[in-house]
Amino acid sequence: MERNLKTDAIFSVCRKYRYALWRSWDESKPYVMIIGLNPSTADETKDDPTITRCINFAKSWGYGGVCVTNLFAYRATVPSDMKASNEPIGTENDAWLYKLAKEAAIIVAAWGNDGSYLNRSGAILGALLNLHCIKM
């Protein structure tokens, strides 16, 4: 990681759920919030490939940081493992999504096709206004 990169994350006590993860490199600029499907292995200090891509997108768009949240807070490397969880959303997930969305300069929906599981994408699309997406 970069030397001047500030990092943080919010987990459940058991650390099976990650509610938010930040990477900040220029605090004079606003941050972008990216909403993915579910968190994987990244934590307060370690990036995974998805977080690296999110950082690169945010930098190329001119933002000073990125906050990564997810429709489902359960940590799993494949969506099928997340879907097998009895409680994939996480008790604090919606509260963090709404709080962080209010503070972000822009919100990007990046959850892909599995976002419709448990109608999560529909619920979030109805609650958060002015979402953007990345055309792949």
PDB file of C-alpha atoms in Angstrom:
ATOM      1  CA  MET A   1       0.000   0.000   0.000  1.00  0.00           C
ATOM      2  CA  GLU A   2       1.004   3.603  -0.496  1.00  0.00           C
ATOM      3  CA  ARG A   3       2.806   5.332   2.350  1.00  0.00           C
ATOM      4  CA  ASN A   4       0.284   8.177   2.653  1.00  0.00           C
ATOM      5  CA  LEU A   5      -2.754   5.924   2.276  1.00  0.00           C
ATOM      6  CA  LYS A   6      -5.100   6.032   5.274  1.00  0.00           C
ATOM      7  CA  THR A   7      -7.092   2.879   5.893  1.00  0.00           C
ATOM      8  CA  ASP A   8      -9.979   1.824   8.099  1.00  0.00           C
ATOM      9  CA  ALA A   9     -12.848  -0.654   8.209  1.00  0.00           C
ATOM     10  CA  ILE A  10     -15.903  -1.410  10.310  1.00  0.00           C
ATOM     11  CA  PHE A  11     -16.602  -5.034  11.201  1.00  0.00           C
ATOM     12  CA  SER A  12     -19.031  -6.887  13.419  1.00  0.00           C
ATOM     13  CA  VAL A  13     -17.542  -8.119  16.700  1.00  0.00           C
ATOM     14  CA  CYS A  14     -17.199 -11.635  15.233  1.00  0.00           C
ATOM     15  CA  ARG A  15     -15.594 -10.156  12.053  1.00  0.00           C
ATOM     16  CA  LYS A  16     -17.830 -12.282   9.830  1.00  0.00           C
ATOM     17  CA  TYR A  17     -19.484  -9.072   8.617  1.00  0.00           C
ATOM     18  CA  ARG A  18     -17.771  -6.032   7.153  1.00  0.00           C
ATOM     19  CA  TYR A  19     -19.957  -2.958   6.975  1.00  0.00           C
ATOM     20  CA  ALA A  20     -17.549  -0.471   5.423  1.00  0.00           C
ATOM     21  CA  LEU A  21     -13.948  -0.140   4.302  1.00  0.00           C
ATOM     22  CA  TRP A  22     -12.095   3.113   3.550  1.00  0.00           C
ATOM     23  CA  ARG A  23      -8.985   3.973   1.631  1.00  0.00           C
ATOM     24  CA  SER A  24      -8.083   7.675   1.606  1.00  0.00           C
ATOM     25  CA  TRP A  25      -5.122   9.333  -0.131  1.00  0.00           C
ATOM     26  CA  ASP A  26      -6.173  13.019  -0.371  1.00  0.00           C
ATOM     27  CA  GLU A  27      -8.465  14.318   2.380  1.00  0.00           C
ATOM     28  CA  SER A  28      -8.850  17.667   0.596  1.00  0.00           C
ATOM     29  CA  LYS A  29     -11.067  15.887  -1.969  1.00  0.00           C
ATOM     30  CA  PRO A  30     -14.394  14.096  -1.438  1.00  0.00           C
ATOM     31  CA  TYR A  31     -14.744  10.333  -1.514  1.00  0.00           C
ATOM     32  CA  VAL A  32     -16.709   7.999  -3.750  1.00  0.00           C
ATOM     33  CA  MET A  33     -18.864   5.271  -2.207  1.00  0.00           C
ATOM     34  CA  ILE A  34     -18.944   1.994  -4.114  1.00  0.00           C
ATOM     35  CA  ILE A  35     -21.618  -0.552  -3.213  1.00  0.00           C
ATOM     36  CA  GLY A  36     -20.587  -4.087  -4.118  1.00  0.00           C
ATOM     37  CA  LEU A  37     -22.322  -7.414  -3.569  1.00  0.00           C
ATOM     38  CA  ASN A  38     -20.495  -8.739  -0.499  1.00  0.00           C
ATOM     39  CA  PRO A  39     -17.084  -8.246   1.108  1.00  0.00           C
ATOM     40  CA  SER A  40     -14.265 -10.712   0.663  1.00  0.00           C
ATOM     41  CA  THR A  41     -10.884 -10.815   2.408  1.00  0.00           C
ATOM     42  CA  ALA A  42      -9.895  -7.133   2.556  1.00  0.00           C
ATOM     43  CA  ASP A  43      -9.627  -5.600   6.018  1.00  0.00           C
ATOM     44  CA  GLU A  44      -8.232  -2.520   7.764  1.00  0.00           C
ATOM     45  CA  THR A  45      -4.766  -2.997   6.275  1.00  0.00           C
ATOM     46  CA  LYS A  46      -5.003  -5.618   3.518  1.00  0.00           C
ATOM     47  CA  ASP A  47      -6.497  -5.059   0.060  1.00  0.00           C
ATOM     48  CA  ASP A  48      -7.995  -7.736  -2.137  1.00  0.00           C
ATOM     49  CA  PRO A  49      -8.340  -7.460  -5.951  1.00  0.00           C
ATOM     50  CA  THR A  50     -11.775  -5.821  -5.713  1.00  0.00           C
ATOM     51  CA  ILE A  51     -10.545  -3.105  -3.355  1.00  0.00           C
ATOM     52  CA  THR A  52      -7.551  -2.451  -5.599  1.00  0.00           C
ATOM     53  CA  ARG A  53      -9.918  -1.965  -8.563  1.00  0.00           C
ATOM     54  CA  CYS A  54     -12.132   0.363  -6.504  1.00  0.00           C
ATOM     55  CA  ILE A  55      -9.106   2.458  -5.507  1.00  0.00           C
ATOM     56  CA  ASN A  56      -7.972   2.694  -9.121  1.00  0.00           C
ATOM     57  CA  PHE A  57     -11.439   3.753 -10.309  1.00  0.00           C
ATOM     58  CA  ALA A  58     -11.723   6.415  -7.593  1.00  0.00           C
ATOM     59  CA  LYS A  59      -8.263   7.821  -8.376  1.00  0.00           C
ATOM     60  CA  SER A  60      -8.959   7.927 -12.115  1.00  0.00           C
ATOM     61  CA  TRP A  61     -12.205   9.828 -11.412  1.00  0.00           C
ATOM     62  CA  GLY A  62     -10.324  12.427  -9.337  1.00  0.00           C
ATOM     63  CA  TYR A  63     -11.585  11.553  -5.850  1.00  0.00           C
ATOM     64  CA  GLY A  64      -9.489  11.619  -2.702  1.00  0.00           C
ATOM     65  CA  GLY A  65     -10.727   8.336  -1.310  1.00  0.00           C
ATOM     66  CA  VAL A  66     -13.102   5.439  -1.611  1.00  0.00           C
ATOM     67  CA  CYS A  67     -15.556   3.913   0.837  1.00  0.00           C
ATOM     68  CA  VAL A  68     -16.569   0.380  -0.118  1.00  0.00           C
ATOM     69  CA  THR A  69     -19.855  -0.975   1.209  1.00  0.00           C
ATOM     70  CA  ASN A  70     -21.981  -3.910   0.094  1.00  0.00           C
ATOM     71  CA  LEU A  71     -25.572  -5.046  -0.286  1.00  0.00           C
ATOM     72  CA  PHE A  72     -24.673  -8.004   1.932  1.00  0.00           C
ATOM     73  CA  ALA A  73     -22.141  -7.583   4.732  1.00  0.00           C
ATOM     74  CA  TYR A  74     -21.317 -11.299   5.148  1.00  0.00           C
ATOM     75  CA  ARG A  75     -17.682 -11.901   4.177  1.00  0.00           C
ATOM     76  CA  ALA A  76     -17.238 -14.631   1.565  1.00  0.00           C
ATOM     77  CA  THR A  77     -14.959 -15.095  -1.414  1.00  0.00           C
ATOM     78  CA  VAL A  78     -17.766 -16.499  -3.593  1.00  0.00           C
ATOM     79  CA  PRO A  79     -21.426 -15.390  -3.675  1.00  0.00           C
ATOM     80  CA  SER A  80     -22.712 -18.939  -3.099  1.00  0.00           C
ATOM     81  CA  ASP A  81     -21.060 -18.975   0.344  1.00  0.00           C
ATOM     82  CA  MET A  82     -22.680 -15.652   1.186  1.00  0.00           C
ATOM     83  CA  LYS A  83     -26.063 -16.956   0.033  1.00  0.00           C
ATOM     84  CA  ALA A  84     -25.651 -20.036   2.257  1.00  0.00           C
ATOM     85  CA  SER A  85     -25.432 -17.799   5.337  1.00  0.00           C
ATOM     86  CA  ASN A  86     -28.513 -17.629   7.569  1.00  0.00           C
ATOM     87  CA  GLU A  87     -28.103 -13.849   7.828  1.00  0.00           C
ATOM     88  CA  PRO A  88     -26.171 -12.526   4.805  1.00  0.00           C
ATOM     89  CA  ILE A  89     -27.214  -8.864   5.147  1.00  0.00           C
ATOM     90  CA  GLY A  90     -25.876  -8.165   8.639  1.00  0.00           C
ATOM     91  CA  THR A  91     -27.724  -6.372  11.415  1.00  0.00           C
ATOM     92  CA  GLU A  92     -25.930  -3.018  10.994  1.00  0.00           C
ATOM     93  CA  ASN A  93     -25.530  -3.005   7.216  1.00  0.00           C
ATOM     94  CA  ASP A  94     -28.449  -0.789   6.208  1.00  0.00           C
ATOM     95  CA  ALA A  95     -27.650   1.808   8.859  1.00  0.00           C
ATOM     96  CA  TRP A  96     -24.076   2.089   7.570  1.00  0.00           C
ATOM     97  CA  LEU A  97     -25.178   2.169   3.919  1.00  0.00           C
ATOM     98  CA  TYR A  98     -27.559   5.069   4.522  1.00  0.00           C
ATOM     99  CA  LYS A  99     -25.172   7.020   6.767  1.00  0.00           C
ATOM    100  CA  LEU A 100     -22.221   6.740   4.391  1.00  0.00           C
ATOM    101  CA  ALA A 101     -24.341   7.484   1.321  1.00  0.00           C
ATOM    102  CA  LYS A 102     -25.261  10.863   2.823  1.00  0.00           C
ATOM    103  CA  GLU A 103     -21.574  11.748   3.186  1.00  0.00           C
ATOM    104  CA  ALA A 104     -20.313  10.537  -0.219  1.00  0.00           C
ATOM    105  CA  ALA A 105     -19.821  12.811  -3.217  1.00  0.00           C
ATOM    106  CA  ILE A 106     -21.073  10.078  -5.551  1.00  0.00           C
ATOM    107  CA  ILE A 107     -22.485   6.569  -5.069  1.00  0.00           C
ATOM    108  CA  VAL A 108     -21.660   3.798  -7.537  1.00  0.00           C
ATOM    109  CA  ALA A 109     -23.722   0.600  -7.740  1.00  0.00           C
ATOM    110  CA  ALA A 110     -21.300  -2.233  -8.523  1.00  0.00           C
ATOM    111  CA  TRP A 111     -23.046  -5.360  -7.263  1.00  0.00           C
ATOM    112  CA  GLY A 112     -23.596  -7.187 -10.560  1.00  0.00           C
ATOM    113  CA  ASN A 113     -26.302  -9.726 -11.337  1.00  0.00           C
ATOM    114  CA  ASP A 114     -26.496 -11.343  -7.895  1.00  0.00           C
ATOM    115  CA  GLY A 115     -27.745  -8.122  -6.335  1.00  0.00           C
ATOM    116  CA  SER A 116     -31.319  -9.285  -6.883  1.00  0.00           C
ATOM    117  CA  TYR A 117     -30.859 -12.013  -4.243  1.00  0.00           C
ATOM    118  CA  LEU A 118     -33.409 -11.378  -1.456  1.00  0.00           C
ATOM    119  CA  ASN A 119     -34.444  -8.287  -3.488  1.00  0.00           C
ATOM    120  CA  ARG A 120     -31.512  -6.362  -1.992  1.00  0.00           C
ATOM    121  CA  SER A 121     -30.766  -4.321  -5.098  1.00  0.00           C
ATOM    122  CA  GLY A 122     -34.431  -3.318  -5.354  1.00  0.00           C
ATOM    123  CA  ALA A 123     -34.527  -2.241  -1.719  1.00  0.00           C
ATOM    124  CA  ILE A 124     -31.345  -0.171  -2.005  1.00  0.00           C
ATOM    125  CA  LEU A 125     -32.300   1.340  -5.360  1.00  0.00           C
ATOM    126  CA  GLY A 126     -35.564   2.462  -3.771  1.00  0.00           C
ATOM    127  CA  ALA A 127     -33.836   3.983  -0.748  1.00  0.00           C
ATOM    128  CA  LEU A 128     -30.772   5.675  -2.251  1.00  0.00           C
ATOM    129  CA  LEU A 129     -31.227   8.273  -4.942  1.00  0.00           C
ATOM    130  CA  ASN A 130     -28.906   9.215  -7.784  1.00  0.00           C
ATOM    131  CA  LEU A 131     -26.861   6.016  -7.983  1.00  0.00           C
ATOM    132  CA  HIS A 132     -24.369   5.625 -10.804  1.00  0.00           C
ATOM    133  CA  CYS A 133     -23.032   2.456 -12.383  1.00  0.00           C
ATOM    134  CA  ILE A 134     -19.969   1.371 -14.312  1.00  0.00           C
ATOM    135  CA  LYS A 135     -20.598   0.040 -17.802  1.00  0.00           C
ATOM    136  CA  MET A 136     -18.479  -3.049 -18.301  1.00  0.00           C
TER     137      MET A 136
END
